[in-house]
């Protein structure tokens, strides 16, 4: 009997342990669930057209979902903080929201700014401490949506954060976002979404000289990528804007690497990356597209100019989705897989950081071309017969896929899992003496 009592005791103890483990897991699940963000983000790459119905309706629809409201009942707060003309900029967005169906009386311009708007009698620069107003913080909790206007993104962190801590207004914005509200913003209003955020810099400056944590905004002689504190609503990586139009993927790659983020997201103008936390996906809406950079397998030199290998880069457009946990793509059915490339072998692109150059190289020159490699150059002359810059080689791998189709009569592409290598180079100019002589005679 003693033996069986011992067995029964051990069994009972194991049962208690199992109950405790299960209970612990339930508590852990509940705690995790309590911290899950239910809200969404509409991150616009700048230059948002008032006629971009797709982007505006995405923002408003997500706001309606928060408290199950109709569009006319939505309550929206507009932060004019980054603008040099805060009232004028915020009023322009307010007019757009009204035009898309929101009641004017339900839209407020929040009195938080650092610049005086010359179009008004009031001095808006006196609003620089508005984020500490407890009554305003309480009012924010009533909103279904918050919109951040463009301008200088540093003005948002100057006014909404104090010594690394949230002001009352920012704390309320975080609370409603966590509960299910939608936050949106364009240009500077997009840059603030990640933490750290990119404050300034160029692609060539980043690859040549790296990163600075000192404010170089407006310093024409310092083109390093400037990393500083952002608001961090988007936790999936580093965000950059005006992306394809301004050729900013060099600064995104360097900035994301230095920030310790393996993922970087570059959203182009008049387009939005819509972050759905419920299914951990990013949807592209609008005119242009989204560049996604994956540095998880990349290698980078510690010296400058920068050399990098095995950067994974993708480009998707309207209707496409990216799922960040699984790192998978869902391409709209309107764009079938390219099985027969349309264009002949590509030529070298000599201005890879120029307007729309990255899109052309990834699509026309690579996934929709007979080439399995496309080359881009970026350089500047440092003398009469020499220069320096970078050679960027975009290559297809067995994971690379290209898609093309027409949506509402306009062509749309996706280029998935392209490999990118970046190599510093020197440029030497050779003068054609014969033609030079002819020109002198002419």
XYZ file of C-alpha atoms in Angstrom:
442
model
C 0.000 0.000 0.000
C 2.874 2.376 0.749
C 4.111 2.041 -2.827
C 0.684 2.913 -4.267
C 0.286 5.864 -1.896
C 3.596 7.139 -3.178
C 2.455 6.729 -6.797
C -0.841 8.485 -6.054
C 0.982 11.349 -4.332
C 3.387 11.797 -7.245
C 0.512 11.673 -9.729
C -1.406 14.278 -7.757
C 1.663 16.509 -7.622
C 2.156 16.206 -11.392
C -1.510 17.064 -11.935
C -1.166 20.190 -9.792
C 1.971 21.185 -11.725
C 0.169 20.737 -15.028
C -2.725 22.887 -13.831
C -0.273 25.584 -12.764
C 1.507 25.458 -16.129
C -1.778 25.675 -18.029
C -2.954 28.505 -15.789
C 0.347 30.271 -16.281
C 0.015 29.980 -20.046
C -3.533 31.304 -19.874
C -2.385 34.262 -17.810
C 0.483 34.866 -20.209
C -1.909 34.718 -23.160
C -4.316 37.092 -21.463
C -1.510 39.504 -20.619
C -0.221 39.370 -24.176
C -3.697 39.880 -25.543
C -4.174 42.892 -23.289
C -1.100 44.490 -24.870
C -2.035 43.756 -28.478
C -2.547 46.851 -30.574
C -5.960 46.863 -32.223
C -5.564 50.068 -34.196
C -4.277 50.637 -37.719
C -1.889 53.024 -39.450
C -2.192 54.828 -42.775
C 1.354 55.929 -43.602
C 1.467 58.200 -46.663
C 4.698 58.929 -48.525
C 3.941 62.617 -49.025
C 2.419 64.716 -51.842
C -1.038 63.299 -51.108
C -3.488 64.502 -53.736
C -6.900 65.674 -52.446
C -8.369 63.504 -55.225
C -6.760 60.296 -53.935
C -10.043 58.735 -52.917
C -8.449 55.353 -52.226
C -6.110 56.645 -49.511
C -8.662 58.931 -47.864
C -11.345 56.250 -47.803
C -8.914 53.704 -46.353
C -8.207 56.081 -43.473
C -11.869 56.903 -42.884
C -13.047 53.291 -43.168
C -10.588 52.176 -40.505
C -11.781 55.017 -38.288
C -15.372 53.867 -38.766
C -14.415 50.330 -37.715
C -13.096 51.500 -34.333
C -16.442 52.268 -32.712
C -18.729 51.037 -35.503
C -19.689 54.527 -36.645
C -20.979 55.923 -39.897
C -18.671 58.280 -41.740
C -20.606 61.419 -40.794
C -20.278 60.522 -37.103
C -16.501 60.060 -37.146
C -14.464 62.249 -34.793
C -11.064 63.249 -36.160
C -8.219 65.200 -34.572
C -5.668 66.866 -36.866
C -2.195 67.649 -35.560
C -0.730 70.626 -37.480
C 2.482 70.601 -35.469
C 5.110 69.987 -38.173
C 3.856 72.601 -40.618
C 5.303 76.092 -41.049
C 1.688 77.182 -41.710
C -0.158 74.974 -39.226
C -3.713 76.283 -39.604
C -3.567 76.494 -43.374
C -2.166 72.950 -43.710
C -4.567 71.416 -41.204
C -7.554 73.248 -42.711
C -6.714 71.811 -46.112
C -6.957 68.279 -44.708
C -10.100 69.202 -42.806
C -11.715 70.327 -46.068
C -10.715 67.027 -47.683
C -12.225 64.956 -44.871
C -15.466 66.945 -45.128
C -15.527 66.408 -48.891
C -15.230 62.650 -48.307
C -18.212 62.613 -45.943
C -17.108 63.588 -42.418
C -19.142 66.245 -40.597
C -17.188 69.476 -40.206
C -18.197 69.878 -36.549
C -16.589 66.512 -35.759
C -13.117 67.539 -36.974
C -10.784 69.428 -34.637
C -7.408 71.049 -35.266
C -5.405 70.382 -32.119
C -3.606 73.473 -30.738
C -0.080 72.057 -30.768
C 2.401 73.915 -32.993
C 5.797 75.604 -33.061
C 5.356 78.013 -35.997
C 3.092 81.024 -36.402
C 0.731 80.844 -39.347
C 0.797 84.278 -41.056
C -2.683 83.704 -42.489
C -4.270 83.986 -39.024
C -4.443 86.679 -36.343
C -3.444 84.236 -33.598
C 0.194 83.388 -32.906
C 0.256 79.584 -33.214
C 3.874 79.406 -32.042
C 2.469 79.906 -28.537
C 0.880 76.464 -28.858
C 4.228 74.715 -28.318
C 3.186 73.427 -24.887
C -0.300 72.347 -25.934
C 0.537 68.655 -25.558
C 0.650 69.100 -21.762
C -2.977 70.246 -21.579
C -4.872 67.614 -19.596
C -8.270 68.732 -20.930
C -7.004 68.325 -24.480
C -5.596 64.901 -23.579
C -9.038 63.845 -22.327
C -10.647 65.170 -25.498
C -8.266 63.107 -27.649
C -9.717 59.934 -26.128
C -13.004 60.711 -27.906
C -11.447 60.647 -31.375
C -11.725 57.741 -33.781
C -8.844 58.924 -35.946
C -5.775 61.161 -35.686
C -4.032 62.767 -38.665
C -0.449 64.132 -38.609
C 0.275 66.785 -41.259
C 3.605 67.098 -43.085
C 6.469 69.506 -42.510
C 9.421 69.025 -40.171
C 9.110 65.723 -38.295
C 11.419 66.977 -35.545
C 8.677 69.375 -34.433
C 6.504 66.401 -33.465
C 9.084 64.936 -31.123
C 9.946 68.364 -29.695
C 6.333 68.982 -28.658
C 4.937 65.509 -27.958
C 7.868 64.003 -26.027
C 9.580 65.440 -22.961
C 12.894 63.906 -21.854
C 11.934 60.618 -23.467
C 8.498 60.513 -21.844
C 5.097 60.907 -23.517
C 3.195 64.106 -22.889
C -0.452 63.655 -21.814
C -1.738 64.190 -25.372
C 0.660 61.639 -26.852
C -0.254 59.167 -24.104
C -3.927 59.545 -25.073
C -3.105 59.044 -28.754
C -1.275 55.828 -27.893
C -4.236 54.663 -25.812
C -6.830 55.090 -28.552
C -4.465 53.514 -31.094
C -4.057 50.538 -28.808
C -7.837 50.320 -28.410
C -8.555 50.402 -32.146
C -8.317 53.938 -33.541
C -6.555 54.698 -36.810
C -3.535 57.009 -36.999
C -2.460 58.514 -40.292
C 0.017 61.008 -41.615
C 1.829 62.192 -44.704
C 5.509 63.001 -45.284
C 6.741 64.113 -41.838
C 3.576 62.503 -40.492
C 4.866 59.237 -41.975
C 8.464 59.572 -40.768
C 7.397 59.755 -37.113
C 5.703 56.363 -37.272
C 8.912 54.424 -36.540
C 11.460 54.765 -33.731
C 14.163 55.715 -34.350
C 13.029 57.762 -37.300
C 14.922 59.190 -40.243
C 15.236 62.954 -39.900
C 17.399 63.884 -42.882
C 20.109 62.700 -45.258
C 20.609 61.391 -48.788
C 21.350 57.959 -50.204
C 24.839 58.902 -51.381
C 25.584 60.660 -48.101
C 24.488 57.631 -46.084
C 26.545 55.171 -48.155
C 29.577 57.444 -48.182
C 29.603 58.664 -44.592
C 27.055 56.665 -42.612
C 24.822 57.824 -39.772
C 24.685 60.799 -37.444
C 22.615 61.301 -34.317
C 23.143 65.066 -34.427
C 20.541 67.208 -36.187
C 21.787 67.963 -39.716
C 18.375 68.930 -41.090
C 18.951 71.719 -43.603
C 22.763 71.373 -43.562
C 23.720 71.078 -47.241
C 27.272 70.037 -46.337
C 26.233 67.074 -44.175
C 24.258 64.414 -46.049
C 24.635 61.566 -43.568
C 21.404 59.855 -42.619
C 20.162 61.476 -39.416
C 18.560 59.067 -36.953
C 16.603 60.414 -34.008
C 13.724 59.504 -31.735
C 10.376 58.929 -33.417
C 6.942 58.194 -32.004
C 7.204 54.463 -32.701
C 3.598 53.586 -33.533
C 4.899 51.147 -36.161
C 7.159 48.547 -34.569
C 7.922 46.483 -37.672
C 10.991 48.385 -38.871
C 12.240 51.717 -40.170
C 9.911 53.838 -42.325
C 10.959 56.346 -45.008
C 8.840 58.511 -47.327
C 8.953 60.376 -50.686
C 10.763 57.175 -51.437
C 10.928 56.199 -55.101
C 10.544 59.788 -56.287
C 13.621 60.903 -54.329
C 15.710 57.736 -54.561
C 16.005 57.253 -50.803
C 16.665 53.517 -50.620
C 20.384 54.012 -49.916
C 19.654 56.018 -46.795
C 16.946 53.565 -45.714
C 19.324 50.601 -45.963
C 22.053 52.329 -43.957
C 19.606 53.839 -41.450
C 17.754 50.584 -40.793
C 21.041 48.698 -40.391
C 22.402 51.199 -37.866
C 19.097 51.248 -35.974
C 19.285 47.475 -35.589
C 16.164 46.913 -37.679
C 16.301 44.069 -40.155
C 13.323 45.525 -42.043
C 12.929 48.850 -43.838
C 9.835 50.228 -45.593
C 9.916 53.010 -48.175
C 6.516 54.374 -49.185
C 6.301 56.534 -52.290
C 4.404 59.763 -52.894
C 0.607 59.856 -53.166
C 0.543 56.294 -51.831
C 0.036 54.675 -48.447
C 1.211 51.629 -46.575
C -1.791 50.630 -44.506
C -0.718 48.694 -41.428
C -3.312 46.159 -40.247
C -2.273 44.926 -36.812
C -5.139 42.437 -36.673
C -3.627 40.166 -39.335
C -0.090 41.605 -39.258
C -0.218 42.765 -42.855
C 0.714 45.866 -44.813
C -1.579 46.811 -47.687
C -0.546 49.219 -50.456
C -3.073 51.787 -51.688
C -2.695 54.799 -53.940
C -0.818 55.858 -57.035
C 2.647 54.348 -56.617
C 4.184 51.659 -54.429
C 6.085 50.386 -51.427
C 9.697 49.179 -51.272
C 10.442 46.547 -48.633
C 14.045 45.948 -47.602
C 15.024 42.821 -45.667
C 18.497 42.962 -44.089
C 18.246 39.696 -42.153
C 20.859 37.972 -44.360
C 22.747 41.080 -45.458
C 26.425 41.783 -44.840
C 27.906 45.253 -44.478
C 31.393 46.665 -44.126
C 32.190 48.740 -41.055
C 34.221 51.281 -43.010
C 33.079 53.863 -45.543
C 32.265 54.095 -48.390
C 29.826 51.294 -47.648
C 29.872 47.889 -49.300
C 26.924 45.536 -48.808
C 25.892 42.112 -50.017
C 22.720 40.030 -49.998
C 20.222 42.794 -49.335
C 16.737 41.503 -50.134
C 14.584 44.133 -51.812
C 10.975 43.971 -53.057
C 8.531 46.386 -54.664
C 4.726 46.115 -54.471
C 1.855 48.346 -55.554
C -1.879 48.901 -55.047
C -3.858 45.878 -53.946
C -0.768 43.940 -52.814
C -0.094 42.892 -49.242
C 2.939 41.946 -47.186
C 2.655 39.820 -44.017
C 5.534 40.782 -41.761
C 5.546 37.780 -39.424
C 5.803 35.185 -42.208
C 7.587 37.536 -44.650
C 5.190 36.483 -47.391
C 3.399 38.402 -50.106
C -0.149 38.354 -51.417
C -0.207 39.854 -54.907
C -3.558 40.952 -56.294
C -5.109 38.677 -58.907
C -5.125 41.614 -61.312
C -1.365 41.087 -61.681
C -0.496 37.573 -62.860
C 2.990 36.129 -62.656
C 5.267 37.220 -65.508
C 6.196 34.055 -67.403
C 7.320 35.712 -70.635
C 9.328 38.947 -70.107
C 8.355 41.809 -72.405
C 11.563 43.847 -72.559
C 14.969 42.899 -74.022
C 18.140 42.807 -71.940
C 18.556 45.873 -69.769
C 21.124 48.649 -70.024
C 22.975 50.207 -67.108
C 21.037 52.888 -65.239
C 23.499 55.734 -64.592
C 21.315 57.614 -62.089
C 20.023 54.948 -59.733
C 19.165 57.441 -56.973
C 17.187 59.585 -59.410
C 13.434 59.997 -59.658
C 11.626 56.661 -60.155
C 14.913 54.951 -61.129
C 14.595 52.131 -58.579
C 11.132 51.181 -59.844
C 12.342 51.090 -63.461
C 15.336 48.920 -62.612
C 13.339 46.396 -60.555
C 10.532 46.113 -63.120
C 11.418 46.999 -66.734
C 15.114 46.134 -66.392
C 14.852 42.969 -64.304
C 11.667 40.988 -63.616
C 10.055 41.998 -66.934
C 13.299 41.739 -68.909
C 15.362 38.988 -70.531
C 18.156 39.959 -68.116
C 18.636 38.210 -64.804
C 20.779 41.093 -63.572
C 20.328 44.861 -63.693
C 22.981 47.427 -62.839
C 22.570 50.902 -61.425
C 25.279 53.513 -60.905
C 25.399 56.538 -58.638
C 28.433 58.798 -58.822
C 29.663 62.346 -58.781
C 32.753 63.918 -60.296
C 35.505 64.992 -57.919
C 37.774 66.404 -60.623
C 38.064 66.947 -64.364
C 38.859 63.310 -65.071
C 37.747 61.368 -62.021
C 34.856 60.702 -59.720
C 33.532 58.280 -57.115
C 30.305 56.545 -56.316
C 28.592 53.169 -56.125
C 27.694 50.248 -58.334
C 24.449 48.528 -57.404
C 23.788 45.075 -58.832
C 20.204 43.808 -58.692
C 20.009 40.054 -59.314
C 17.306 37.455 -59.695
C 17.475 34.387 -57.447
C 15.344 31.253 -57.308
C 13.053 33.219 -54.949
C 12.575 36.186 -57.290
C 9.147 36.678 -58.862
C 7.721 39.382 -61.092
C 4.062 40.304 -61.621
C 2.343 42.629 -64.076
C -1.190 43.622 -64.942
C -3.554 46.523 -65.412
C -5.738 47.986 -62.664
C -8.362 50.470 -63.819
C -6.492 50.770 -67.104
C -3.105 51.545 -65.522
C -0.195 49.115 -65.454
C 0.931 47.805 -62.097
C 4.006 45.792 -61.128
C 5.379 43.745 -58.269
C 8.978 42.555 -57.984
C 9.561 40.151 -55.111
C 12.800 38.999 -53.438
C 15.457 40.640 -55.571
C 19.046 40.396 -54.326
C 21.064 43.621 -54.115
C 24.833 44.103 -53.773
C 26.371 47.556 -53.265
C 30.019 48.182 -54.187
C 31.982 51.468 -53.943
C 33.654 52.460 -57.198
C 36.020 55.015 -58.686
C 35.237 56.707 -61.984
C 37.904 57.712 -64.511
C 37.059 59.824 -67.535
C 38.834 59.237 -70.819
C 38.828 62.159 -73.232
C 38.405 61.328 -76.891
C 41.262 63.364 -78.381
C 40.100 62.954 -81.966
C 36.608 64.283 -81.333
C 37.993 66.932 -79.038
C 40.186 68.141 -81.915
C 37.173 68.197 -84.266
C 35.221 70.281 -81.766
C 38.074 72.787 -81.558
C 38.073 73.111 -85.350
C 34.286 73.487 -85.325
